[in-house]
Coordinates of C-alpha atoms in Angstrom, one line a residue:
Chain A
M19 CA -9.3 -122.3 72.2
K20 CA -11.7 -125.6 71.4
K21 CA -14.1 -124.3 74.6
I22 CA -13.9 -121.0 73.7
L23 CA -15.4 -122.2 70.5
S24 CA -18.1 -124.9 71.6
G25 CA -18.8 -121.6 74.1
N26 CA -19.3 -119.6 70.5
L27 CA -21.7 -122.5 69.2
F28 CA -23.9 -123.4 71.9
F29 CA -24.9 -118.7 73.0
T30 CA -25.3 -119.0 68.4
L31 CA -27.9 -121.6 68.5
I32 CA -29.8 -119.8 71.5
L33 CA -29.9 -116.7 69.4
I34 CA -31.3 -118.4 66.7
A35 CA -33.7 -120.7 68.5
L36 CA -33.9 -117.1 70.3
L37 CA -34.9 -115.0 66.7
A38 CA -37.1 -118.1 65.5
L39 CA -39.3 -118.0 68.2
V40 CA -39.7 -113.9 68.0
P41 CA -42.9 -113.7 65.2
Y42 CA -44.9 -116.4 68.5
I43 CA -43.6 -114.5 72.1
A44 CA -43.2 -111.0 70.4
P45 CA -45.4 -107.9 69.9
P46 CA -46.8 -107.7 66.1
F47 CA -44.2 -104.2 66.3
Y48 CA -41.1 -106.3 67.8
V49 CA -41.5 -109.0 65.2
Y50 CA -41.3 -106.4 62.5
L51 CA -38.3 -104.2 64.6
T52 CA -36.6 -107.9 64.2
L53 CA -37.3 -108.6 60.7
T54 CA -35.6 -105.4 60.6
S55 CA -33.2 -105.9 62.2
L56 CA -32.0 -109.4 60.5
A57 CA -32.3 -107.4 56.8
Y58 CA -29.7 -105.4 57.9
I59 CA -27.1 -107.7 59.0
P60 CA -25.4 -108.4 56.0
V61 CA -25.1 -105.1 55.4
V62 CA -23.4 -104.8 58.8
I63 CA -21.4 -107.9 58.5
G64 CA -20.4 -106.9 55.2
F65 CA -19.1 -103.0 56.4
N66 CA -16.6 -104.9 58.9
I67 CA -15.6 -107.2 56.7
L68 CA -13.8 -103.6 55.1
F69 CA -13.6 -101.9 58.5
G70 CA -13.3 -104.3 61.1
Y71 CA -10.8 -106.8 58.9
T72 CA -9.0 -105.0 56.3
G73 CA -8.6 -100.8 57.3
L74 CA -10.6 -99.1 55.3
L75 CA -13.6 -97.0 56.3
S76 CA -16.7 -96.5 54.0
F77 CA -18.3 -93.4 54.2
G78 CA -20.7 -94.7 51.5
H79 CA -21.8 -97.6 51.3
G80 CA -25.7 -96.5 51.5
L81 CA -24.6 -96.9 47.9
F82 CA -24.4 -100.5 48.1
L83 CA -27.4 -100.8 50.5
A84 CA -29.2 -98.7 47.5
L85 CA -28.2 -100.6 44.9
G86 CA -29.8 -104.0 46.3
M87 CA -32.6 -102.1 47.1
Y88 CA -33.4 -100.6 43.4
T89 CA -31.9 -103.4 41.4
T90 CA -35.1 -105.3 43.5
A91 CA -37.9 -103.3 43.5
F92 CA -36.8 -102.4 39.3
L93 CA -36.5 -106.5 38.2
M94 CA -39.8 -106.1 40.0
R95 CA -41.7 -103.4 38.7
N96 CA -40.3 -103.8 34.6
Y97 CA -39.9 -107.6 34.5
T98 CA -42.1 -108.6 36.8
M99 CA -39.8 -110.7 37.9
E100 CA -41.3 -112.1 41.1
N101 CA -38.7 -115.5 42.1
L102 CA -36.3 -114.2 45.6
E103 CA -33.8 -116.1 45.0
V104 CA -33.8 -114.9 41.7
L105 CA -33.8 -111.0 42.6
I106 CA -31.4 -111.9 45.6
L107 CA -28.7 -113.6 42.6
A108 CA -29.7 -109.8 40.7
S109 CA -28.7 -108.3 43.5
A110 CA -26.0 -109.6 44.1
L111 CA -25.0 -109.9 40.6
S112 CA -25.6 -106.0 40.2
A113 CA -23.5 -105.3 43.2
F114 CA -20.5 -107.3 41.9
I115 CA -20.4 -105.3 39.3
V116 CA -20.4 -101.9 40.9
G117 CA -18.1 -103.5 43.5
L118 CA -15.8 -104.0 41.2
G119 CA -16.0 -100.9 39.4
V120 CA -15.6 -98.4 41.9
G121 CA -13.8 -101.0 44.7
Y122 CA -10.7 -100.7 42.1
I123 CA -10.5 -96.6 41.8
C124 CA -10.7 -97.0 45.9
V125 CA -8.9 -99.3 46.5
K126 CA -6.1 -97.3 44.9
Y127 CA -6.5 -95.3 48.5
T128 CA -6.6 -95.4 52.1
R129 CA -7.0 -93.9 55.5
I130 CA -9.5 -90.3 55.2
Y131 CA -8.9 -90.5 51.3
F132 CA -10.1 -94.0 51.1
A133 CA -12.9 -92.7 52.9
L134 CA -13.7 -89.3 51.2
L135 CA -13.7 -90.9 47.6
T136 CA -16.7 -93.7 49.0
L137 CA -18.3 -90.5 50.5
A138 CA -18.0 -89.0 47.2
F139 CA -19.2 -92.5 45.0
G140 CA -22.2 -92.4 47.3
M141 CA -23.0 -89.0 46.5
V142 CA -22.8 -89.3 42.7
F143 CA -25.1 -92.2 43.3
Y144 CA -27.6 -90.3 45.3
T145 CA -28.5 -87.9 43.2
L146 CA -28.2 -89.9 40.2
L147 CA -31.3 -91.9 41.6
I148 CA -32.3 -88.8 41.8
K149 CA -32.2 -87.3 38.9
F150 CA -33.0 -90.8 36.5
T151 CA -36.5 -90.6 37.0
P152 CA -37.7 -92.5 34.6
I153 CA -35.9 -95.6 35.7
T154 CA -35.4 -95.1 39.7
G155 CA -38.3 -92.8 39.6
G156 CA -36.7 -89.5 41.7
D157 CA -37.3 -87.8 44.9
E158 CA -40.4 -90.4 45.3
G159 CA -38.8 -93.4 44.5
L160 CA -40.1 -96.5 43.4
R161 CA -42.8 -98.5 45.3
I162 CA -43.0 -102.5 45.5
T163 CA -46.6 -103.5 44.8
F164 CA -46.7 -107.1 45.2
K165 CA -45.0 -110.1 47.1
P166 CA -42.3 -112.2 45.8
L167 CA -42.2 -116.3 45.0
L168 CA -40.1 -117.7 48.7
L169 CA -38.7 -121.0 47.4
G170 CA -41.0 -120.8 44.4
L171 CA -43.6 -120.8 46.5
D172 CA -46.5 -118.2 45.9
F173 CA -48.2 -116.5 49.7
R174 CA -49.2 -113.7 48.1
Y175 CA -53.2 -115.0 49.9
L176 CA -51.5 -113.8 53.2
P177 CA -52.4 -110.3 54.0
H178 CA -49.3 -108.5 53.6
L179 CA -48.0 -108.6 57.5
D180 CA -48.6 -112.5 57.7
F181 CA -46.0 -112.7 55.0
L182 CA -43.6 -110.8 56.7
F183 CA -43.9 -111.9 59.8
Q184 CA -44.1 -115.8 59.5
P185 CA -42.6 -116.8 55.4
Y186 CA -40.7 -113.7 54.4
Y187 CA -39.7 -113.7 58.6
Y188 CA -37.8 -117.6 58.5
Y189 CA -37.0 -116.5 54.7
V190 CA -34.8 -114.3 55.8
L191 CA -33.4 -116.1 59.1
G192 CA -32.3 -118.6 57.3
I193 CA -30.8 -116.3 54.5
V194 CA -28.9 -114.3 57.2
I195 CA -27.6 -117.9 58.4
I196 CA -26.0 -118.7 55.8
L197 CA -24.4 -115.6 54.9
T198 CA -23.0 -115.1 58.9
V199 CA -21.2 -118.8 58.5
L200 CA -20.2 -117.9 55.2
A201 CA -18.9 -114.4 56.5
Y202 CA -17.3 -116.7 59.7
I203 CA -15.4 -118.8 57.0
I204 CA -14.4 -116.0 54.7
V205 CA -12.8 -114.1 57.8
S206 CA -11.4 -117.2 59.5
S207 CA -9.4 -118.3 56.2
H208 CA -6.5 -118.0 54.5
F209 CA -7.7 -114.9 52.7
G210 CA -9.4 -113.2 55.8
L211 CA -5.6 -113.6 57.9
S212 CA -4.6 -111.7 54.9
L213 CA -6.5 -109.0 54.9
K214 CA -6.2 -108.9 59.2
A215 CA -1.9 -108.8 58.0
I216 CA -2.3 -105.8 55.8
K217 CA -4.6 -103.9 57.6
E218 CA -2.0 -104.4 61.2
N219 CA 0.9 -103.4 58.4
S220 CA 0.4 -103.2 55.2
E221 CA 4.1 -102.9 54.5
K222 CA 5.0 -105.6 56.2
A223 CA 2.2 -107.8 54.4
E224 CA 3.5 -107.1 51.0
A225 CA 6.9 -107.8 51.6
L226 CA 5.3 -111.3 52.7
G227 CA 4.0 -112.0 49.2
I228 CA 0.3 -110.7 49.5
N229 CA -0.3 -109.0 46.6
I230 CA -2.7 -105.7 48.9
K231 CA -4.1 -103.8 46.2
R232 CA -6.0 -107.2 45.1
F233 CA -7.0 -108.5 48.2
R234 CA -8.3 -104.7 49.6
L235 CA -10.7 -105.2 46.2
Y236 CA -11.4 -108.5 47.4
S237 CA -12.6 -107.7 50.6
F238 CA -14.9 -104.3 48.5
V239 CA -16.7 -106.6 46.8
I240 CA -17.6 -108.8 49.3
S241 CA -18.8 -105.5 51.3
A242 CA -20.5 -104.8 48.5
I243 CA -22.2 -108.4 48.1
Y244 CA -22.9 -108.8 51.2
T245 CA -24.8 -105.0 52.0
S246 CA -26.0 -105.6 48.3
I247 CA -28.7 -108.2 49.9
G248 CA -29.1 -107.2 52.6
G249 CA -30.9 -104.0 50.6
A250 CA -32.6 -106.9 48.6
L251 CA -34.0 -108.9 52.0
L252 CA -34.8 -105.1 53.0
A253 CA -36.6 -103.7 50.2
H254 CA -40.0 -105.8 50.2
I255 CA -39.6 -104.9 54.2
T256 CA -40.6 -101.1 53.8
S257 CA -41.6 -102.3 50.2
H258 CA -40.8 -98.8 49.1
V259 CA -37.6 -97.8 48.3
T260 CA -35.7 -93.6 48.4
P261 CA -32.9 -92.3 47.3
I262 CA -32.6 -91.1 50.8
F263 CA -30.8 -95.2 51.5
S264 CA -27.4 -94.1 49.5
Y265 CA -27.2 -90.4 51.2
W266 CA -24.2 -90.4 53.0
T267 CA -26.3 -90.1 56.2
T268 CA -27.8 -93.7 55.8
S269 CA -23.8 -94.6 54.9
G270 CA -23.5 -93.2 57.9
E271 CA -25.8 -95.4 60.5
I272 CA -23.9 -98.3 59.5
V273 CA -21.2 -96.8 60.5
F274 CA -23.0 -96.1 63.8
M275 CA -24.4 -99.7 63.8
T276 CA -20.6 -101.5 63.2
L277 CA -19.2 -99.0 66.1
L278 CA -21.8 -99.7 68.8
G279 CA -21.8 -103.3 68.8
G280 CA -18.5 -103.5 68.2
F281 CA -16.1 -103.6 65.0
T282 CA -13.1 -105.7 66.8
N283 CA -15.4 -108.7 67.2
F284 CA -16.9 -110.3 64.4
F285 CA -21.1 -110.6 66.5
G286 CA -20.4 -107.3 67.1
P287 CA -21.4 -105.5 64.5
I288 CA -24.6 -108.0 64.7
I289 CA -25.5 -107.3 68.4
G290 CA -24.7 -103.6 67.3
V291 CA -27.9 -104.0 64.2
F292 CA -30.3 -105.1 66.8
V293 CA -29.4 -102.7 69.6
Y294 CA -29.8 -99.9 67.5
T295 CA -33.1 -100.5 65.7
L296 CA -34.6 -101.9 68.5
L297 CA -32.7 -98.5 71.0
R298 CA -33.9 -95.6 68.3
D299 CA -37.5 -97.0 68.3
F300 CA -37.9 -97.1 71.7
I301 CA -35.7 -93.7 72.1
M302 CA -37.6 -91.9 68.6
S303 CA -41.2 -92.8 70.6
T304 CA -40.6 -91.5 73.5
I305 CA -38.7 -87.5 72.5
I306 CA -38.3 -86.9 68.8
Y307 CA -35.3 -85.7 70.0
W308 CA -33.2 -88.8 69.1
R309 CA -30.2 -87.4 67.5
I310 CA -28.9 -85.3 70.5
L311 CA -28.9 -88.6 72.4
F312 CA -27.0 -91.2 69.7
G313 CA -24.9 -88.0 68.7
A314 CA -23.7 -88.2 72.7
A315 CA -23.8 -92.7 72.3
L316 CA -21.1 -91.8 69.7
L317 CA -19.1 -89.6 71.4
L318 CA -19.0 -92.0 74.3
I319 CA -18.4 -94.4 72.4
I320 CA -15.8 -93.9 71.0
I321 CA -13.8 -92.4 74.0
F322 CA -14.8 -94.6 76.5
V323 CA -15.3 -97.8 74.4
P324 CA -14.1 -98.0 70.6
G325 CA -14.5 -101.8 70.6
G326 CA -18.7 -101.2 71.4
I327 CA -20.5 -103.3 73.4
S328 CA -18.7 -106.1 72.7
E329 CA -15.5 -104.9 74.0
G330 CA -17.8 -103.7 77.0
L331 CA -19.5 -106.4 77.5
I332 CA -16.2 -109.2 77.2
R333 CA -14.6 -105.4 79.5
I334 CA -17.0 -107.0 82.5
Y335 CA -16.8 -110.2 82.0
K336 CA -13.0 -110.8 82.6
H337 CA -13.8 -108.1 85.3
F338 CA -15.8 -110.8 87.6
K339 CA -14.0 -113.3 86.3
G340 CA -10.7 -112.0 87.9
A341 CA -12.8 -110.9 91.3
Chain B
M26 CA -33.3 -75.0 27.7
A27 CA -33.1 -71.5 28.6
L28 CA -30.8 -69.7 25.9
L29 CA -27.7 -67.6 27.6
E30 CA -27.6 -63.8 26.5
P31 CA -24.9 -62.0 28.3
S32 CA -27.3 -60.6 30.7
T33 CA -27.8 -63.6 32.1
I34 CA -24.5 -64.7 32.2
T35 CA -23.0 -62.1 34.4
I36 CA -26.4 -62.9 36.9
L37 CA -25.2 -66.6 36.6
V38 CA -21.6 -65.3 37.7
L39 CA -22.3 -62.8 40.4
T40 CA -24.6 -65.0 42.1
G41 CA -22.2 -67.7 41.4
I42 CA -18.6 -65.6 43.0
F43 CA -21.4 -64.8 45.8
S44 CA -22.1 -68.7 46.7
S45 CA -18.3 -68.8 46.2
S46 CA -18.0 -66.5 48.8
I47 CA -20.2 -68.5 50.8
I48 CA -18.7 -71.5 50.3
F49 CA -15.4 -70.5 50.8
L50 CA -15.7 -68.7 54.3
I51 CA -16.6 -72.6 55.0
S52 CA -14.6 -74.6 53.7
A53 CA -11.6 -72.2 54.7
G54 CA -13.3 -73.4 58.5
L55 CA -12.8 -76.7 57.5
Q56 CA -9.3 -76.5 55.8
I57 CA -7.9 -74.4 59.4
V58 CA -8.5 -77.2 61.5
F59 CA -7.7 -79.8 59.2
G60 CA -4.1 -78.2 58.5
I61 CA -3.4 -78.0 62.3
Q62 CA -5.0 -80.3 64.1
R63 CA -5.4 -83.2 61.4
I64 CA -9.2 -83.7 61.6
L65 CA -11.8 -83.3 59.2
N66 CA -14.0 -81.9 60.7
L67 CA -18.1 -82.5 59.7
T68 CA -19.3 -79.7 62.4
V69 CA -18.6 -76.8 60.3
G70 CA -22.2 -77.4 58.6
S71 CA -23.8 -78.0 61.6
F72 CA -21.6 -74.2 63.0
Y73 CA -23.1 -72.2 59.1
A74 CA -26.8 -73.9 60.2
I75 CA -26.6 -72.5 63.8
G76 CA -24.8 -69.4 62.1
A77 CA -28.6 -68.6 60.1
Y78 CA -30.2 -69.4 62.7
V79 CA -28.6 -66.9 65.9
G80 CA -28.4 -64.6 62.8
I81 CA -32.1 -64.8 62.6
T82 CA -33.0 -63.8 66.2
F83 CA -30.2 -61.5 66.5
I84 CA -31.4 -59.2 63.2
N85 CA -34.7 -59.4 64.4
F86 CA -34.5 -58.4 67.8
F87 CA -31.8 -55.8 67.8
L88 CA -34.6 -54.6 64.9
K89 CA -37.5 -54.8 67.4
M90 CA -35.7 -52.9 69.8
G91 CA -35.7 -49.7 66.9
F92 CA -32.4 -50.3 65.1
S93 CA -32.4 -48.8 62.2
V94 CA -31.9 -51.7 59.4
V95 CA -28.9 -50.1 57.8
Y96 CA -26.8 -52.0 61.2
G97 CA -28.1 -54.6 59.2
L98 CA -24.7 -56.4 58.8
L99 CA -23.4 -55.0 61.3
F100 CA -25.6 -57.6 63.6
L101 CA -24.8 -60.0 61.4
I102 CA -21.2 -60.0 61.8
L103 CA -21.9 -60.0 65.5
A104 CA -24.0 -62.7 65.7
G105 CA -21.4 -65.1 64.2
L106 CA -18.6 -63.6 66.4
S107 CA -21.0 -64.2 69.6
L108 CA -20.9 -68.2 68.7
S109 CA -17.0 -68.2 69.0
F110 CA -17.5 -69.9 72.2
L111 CA -18.8 -73.2 70.7
G112 CA -14.7 -73.6 69.4
P113 CA -13.1 -73.7 72.8
T114 CA -15.9 -75.9 74.4
I115 CA -16.3 -78.2 71.8
E116 CA -12.3 -78.8 70.8
R117 CA -11.8 -78.9 74.9
G118 CA -14.9 -81.0 75.2
V119 CA -14.8 -83.5 73.2
L120 CA -11.9 -83.1 70.2
N121 CA -9.4 -82.9 72.8
F122 CA -10.1 -86.7 73.2
V123 CA -9.8 -88.1 70.4
Y124 CA -6.6 -86.5 69.1
K125 CA -4.9 -89.6 69.7
K126 CA -7.1 -91.9 68.2
E127 CA -8.0 -93.2 64.8
E128 CA -9.1 -91.1 62.0
A129 CA -11.8 -93.4 61.3
F130 CA -12.9 -92.5 64.6
Q131 CA -11.9 -88.4 64.6
L132 CA -14.7 -88.4 61.6
L133 CA -17.4 -90.2 63.7
A134 CA -16.5 -88.3 66.6
T135 CA -17.6 -85.0 64.2
F136 CA -20.3 -87.4 62.8
G137 CA -22.2 -87.3 66.5
L138 CA -21.8 -83.8 66.6
V139 CA -23.3 -83.1 63.4
L140 CA -26.2 -85.3 65.2
I141 CA -26.8 -83.4 67.8
F142 CA -26.2 -79.9 66.1
E143 CA -29.2 -80.9 64.3
D144 CA -31.6 -81.9 66.6
M145 CA -30.2 -79.4 69.5
I146 CA -31.9 -76.3 66.1
K147 CA -34.7 -78.6 65.7
L148 CA -35.7 -78.3 70.3
I149 CA -34.4 -74.1 69.5
W150 CA -36.3 -73.2 66.5
G151 CA -38.5 -75.7 66.1
S152 CA -38.9 -77.6 62.9
Y153 CA -40.6 -74.8 60.4
P154 CA -38.2 -72.8 58.4
Q155 CA -37.2 -69.7 59.9
I156 CA -37.2 -65.8 58.0
S157 CA -35.8 -63.2 58.8
D158 CA -37.0 -59.7 58.8
F159 CA -33.4 -57.9 56.9
G160 CA -34.6 -57.8 53.2
I161 CA -31.7 -57.9 50.9
L162 CA -32.8 -54.8 48.9
T163 CA -31.8 -53.1 52.2
Y164 CA -28.7 -51.3 50.9
G165 CA -30.5 -51.1 47.4
E166 CA -29.5 -52.4 43.8
F167 CA -26.3 -52.0 41.7
R168 CA -27.0 -51.9 38.2
F169 CA -25.0 -53.1 35.7
L170 CA -26.2 -53.7 32.2
D171 CA -29.6 -53.7 31.6
T172 CA -29.5 -56.1 34.6
S173 CA -29.6 -55.6 38.1
F174 CA -27.9 -56.9 41.5
P175 CA -29.0 -56.9 45.3
V176 CA -25.6 -54.3 46.6
Y177 CA -25.3 -56.6 50.1
Y178 CA -24.3 -59.1 47.1
F179 CA -21.1 -57.4 46.8
L180 CA -20.7 -56.6 50.6
V181 CA -20.3 -59.9 50.9
I182 CA -18.0 -60.8 48.6
I183 CA -16.0 -57.8 49.8
S184 CA -16.2 -59.5 53.1
A185 CA -15.5 -62.6 52.3
F186 CA -12.0 -62.3 50.6
L187 CA -11.1 -59.6 53.5
I188 CA -11.4 -62.9 55.5
A189 CA -9.4 -64.1 53.0
F190 CA -6.5 -61.6 53.4
L191 CA -6.8 -61.5 56.9
L192 CA -6.3 -65.1 57.8
E193 CA -4.0 -65.7 55.3
F194 CA -2.3 -62.2 57.1
F195 CA -2.3 -63.8 60.1
I196 CA -1.3 -67.2 59.6
K197 CA 1.8 -65.8 57.9
K198 CA 3.0 -63.2 59.6
T199 CA 1.9 -63.2 63.2
R200 CA 3.6 -64.5 66.3
Q201 CA 0.7 -67.2 66.8
G202 CA 0.0 -67.6 62.8
K203 CA 3.8 -68.9 63.1
K204 CA 3.0 -71.0 66.2
M205 CA 0.6 -72.5 64.1
R206 CA 2.5 -73.5 60.7
S207 CA 5.2 -74.6 63.0
V208 CA 2.8 -76.9 64.7
A209 CA 1.0 -77.8 61.6
D210 CA 4.9 -78.3 60.6
D211 CA 5.9 -80.8 63.5
I212 CA 4.4 -81.1 66.4
E213 CA 7.1 -82.4 69.0
M214 CA 10.0 -79.7 67.8
S215 CA 7.0 -77.2 68.8
E216 CA 6.4 -78.3 71.6
G217 CA 10.2 -78.4 72.3
L218 CA 10.6 -75.6 71.2
G219 CA 8.1 -73.7 74.1
V220 CA 4.8 -73.6 71.3
K221 CA 1.8 -74.5 73.6
V222 CA 0.1 -76.6 71.5
R223 CA -3.1 -77.0 73.8
N224 CA -3.6 -73.2 72.6
I225 CA -3.0 -73.5 69.2
Y226 CA -5.5 -76.7 68.9
I227 CA -7.8 -73.9 70.8
L228 CA -7.5 -71.1 68.4
S229 CA -7.6 -73.2 65.2
F230 CA -10.2 -74.6 66.2
T231 CA -12.2 -71.4 67.4
I232 CA -10.9 -69.9 64.1
G233 CA -12.8 -72.6 62.3
T234 CA -15.4 -72.1 64.0
V235 CA -16.3 -68.6 63.5
L236 CA -16.2 -69.3 60.4
G237 CA -18.8 -71.0 59.4
T238 CA -20.8 -69.4 62.0
L239 CA -20.1 -66.3 60.1
A240 CA -21.0 -68.1 56.8
G241 CA -24.4 -68.7 58.0
A242 CA -25.0 -65.7 59.5
L243 CA -24.3 -63.9 56.2
I244 CA -26.3 -66.3 54.1
I245 CA -29.5 -65.2 56.1
P246 CA -31.3 -62.4 54.1
V247 CA -30.9 -64.1 51.1
T248 CA -32.8 -67.8 51.9
A249 CA -34.0 -68.6 54.8
A250 CA -33.0 -70.6 57.6
V251 CA -33.4 -74.7 57.1
L252 CA -33.4 -77.6 59.1
G253 CA -30.4 -79.7 57.0
M254 CA -28.9 -76.9 55.4
G255 CA -26.0 -77.8 57.7
I256 CA -25.8 -80.7 56.4
E257 CA -25.7 -80.0 52.3
A258 CA -23.3 -76.8 53.4
I259 CA -21.5 -79.6 54.3
V260 CA -22.0 -81.8 51.5
L261 CA -20.6 -78.3 49.0
A262 CA -17.9 -77.2 51.2
F263 CA -16.4 -80.8 51.2
A264 CA -15.5 -80.9 47.8
V265 CA -14.6 -78.0 48.3
V266 CA -11.4 -78.7 50.0
V267 CA -11.0 -82.8 48.4
I268 CA -10.7 -80.0 44.9
A269 CA -8.5 -78.1 46.8
G270 CA -6.3 -80.2 48.5
L271 CA -6.4 -80.7 52.2
G272 CA -5.4 -77.6 54.7
S273 CA -4.5 -75.6 51.6
M274 CA -6.4 -72.5 52.2
R275 CA -6.0 -70.5 48.7
G276 CA -7.2 -73.6 47.3
A277 CA -9.9 -73.3 49.0
L278 CA -10.8 -69.7 47.3
L279 CA -9.9 -71.5 44.3
A280 CA -11.8 -74.2 44.7
S281 CA -15.0 -72.1 45.8
L282 CA -14.7 -70.2 42.8
I283 CA -14.9 -72.8 40.8
V284 CA -17.4 -74.9 42.8
G285 CA -20.1 -71.8 42.7
L286 CA -19.8 -70.6 39.9
L287 CA -20.2 -74.1 39.0
Q288 CA -22.9 -75.1 40.9
A289 CA -25.1 -71.6 39.5
F290 CA -24.5 -72.5 35.5
I291 CA -25.5 -76.1 36.2
T292 CA -28.3 -74.6 38.2
F293 CA -29.1 -72.4 35.6
I294 CA -28.6 -75.8 33.1
F295 CA -29.3 -78.9 34.3
P296 CA -31.1 -78.2 37.6
E297 CA -30.8 -81.3 40.4
L298 CA -27.3 -82.4 38.8
T299 CA -25.6 -79.8 40.1
T300 CA -24.0 -82.0 43.2
F301 CA -23.9 -84.9 40.7
V302 CA -21.0 -82.4 38.3
I303 CA -19.3 -81.7 41.7
Y304 CA -19.3 -84.8 43.0
L305 CA -17.8 -85.9 39.4
I306 CA -15.0 -83.8 39.4
V307 CA -14.2 -84.4 43.1
I308 CA -14.2 -88.3 42.1
A309 CA -11.9 -87.4 39.0
V310 CA -9.6 -85.0 40.8
L311 CA -9.0 -87.8 43.9
L312 CA -7.7 -90.0 40.9
I313 CA -5.7 -87.8 39.0
K314 CA -4.3 -85.8 42.0
P315 CA -5.7 -87.3 45.2
T316 CA -3.7 -84.1 47.0
G317 CA -6.2 -81.8 45.2
L318 CA -5.4 -78.5 43.6
M319 CA -2.9 -77.0 45.6
G320 CA -2.2 -79.8 47.9
K321 CA 0.9 -80.9 49.9
E322 CA 1.8 -84.5 50.4
I323 CA 0.6 -86.2 53.5

């Protein structure tokens, strides 16, 4: 057990070191893709706390991604709020409030009804974003026209891409590491184990004294906050927030990334984000019909390796170790 | 805000019932597959889109061949039916492998199919909207009070009712229909009694497919076929089946009427709020009666 843990730690440190080197060794375009992937990590980790650990499939997580993005854009435009820490906290707070309300209703149901209800909420939010033009900018969305302060430091003298690829990149990397470690602690804790117990056998968990609905709600709110923070980080990268992030196809993408990497493993969704972002870009730049390939990939994963890439890697590893 | 005069109300009611008929066909396709296979088949939206594109190709081809435009409706129905081969192909090729998996994976498998079809349409017909040469006024107009409606609307409404009736008859009275119901009730028991579940699955999925493609073919005299129409359709059909209760055919008829009429009126009074209001109703229904207006307990 200890050996596995130290092995994990070793790989994690190497991965972090590699990620830290990316802005120096990779071409700008790949730095951009890596940065985008980093911002999506809290999104999929949050999604998977709900799906992989609690057993609830949300088909409306785009709502919280968009919530984080719009909270950020709204506060920057209307109140010229500049501190990124404040913006992130504000996005987390709005996700806490909305997540508590939406979650309270959704966790009354499980399985397909939970998926349907979350999808419905995502769609309602999407139409609200389109309709309330004075606040949300309607179809056009909102543009973010200036750079935030990082830890109170002003980097506005830098050109946009230099800002993204240097200070902002490391800021995001730092936040993502903190959030990932925190999530790892959460899922390994007593609380995380209770969630797993609920997923595997909810009646038994209830008999053991776990308040199922309350734990599902906690899981939902944590998930919402993570996803929203991802949105807050992403907003500065796209510098343009649009209602499409709340549409059900975006929610589908979040599900796809998680499945691609593997929802059964804590690190699976993180692998999924990187593979998805890089692959999508590679495929999109070679052929315009990328959806055919992604749809087919999704089908193959579901049919043959429901545990995604991480399960596939583990299988290969075991195969060679056994041989 | 425009005033709701009697003639406006008549127009809205009729266009509402017309879109209800189309929405009913699509959601009936969702219901039959959910009723038998317990899979929420998002692909039905893609079938609708493909039905529309193929319908346009069919009708333009026949019109060029010199056939009279009077046979238009016939060609559209033919186009819808000709796509029935998609049913067994997808059921055997994809769904067959996910029946034993978790619901989440079944839903995602159909999402994968939606992605594939979306691009197949782009590959075959390109990104530009496709328009048919079959005008909506081909069958003339029907005058009522001081307004007039295309006769085509009535033909589609009648067709939808006819299909609803045939479906009901098929499921309730015929041997195959009875087998379907027994599979829906208890798979193991039906298997034990000699029902070939495999064939019933193929049959129900094919019916679901054709309902979608027919709906798509029938809509094309009214609108152009555009990319993303499948996804838009699934959003509505999905609301219908939740309001109806998953798996309930009669519920789908009622809920389609509610959604179709609401859509017509809200689009007229507060355009853009349509999806919002419809999905608020969806949430309300899920909260008050999660099994829908006419759904069975699951």
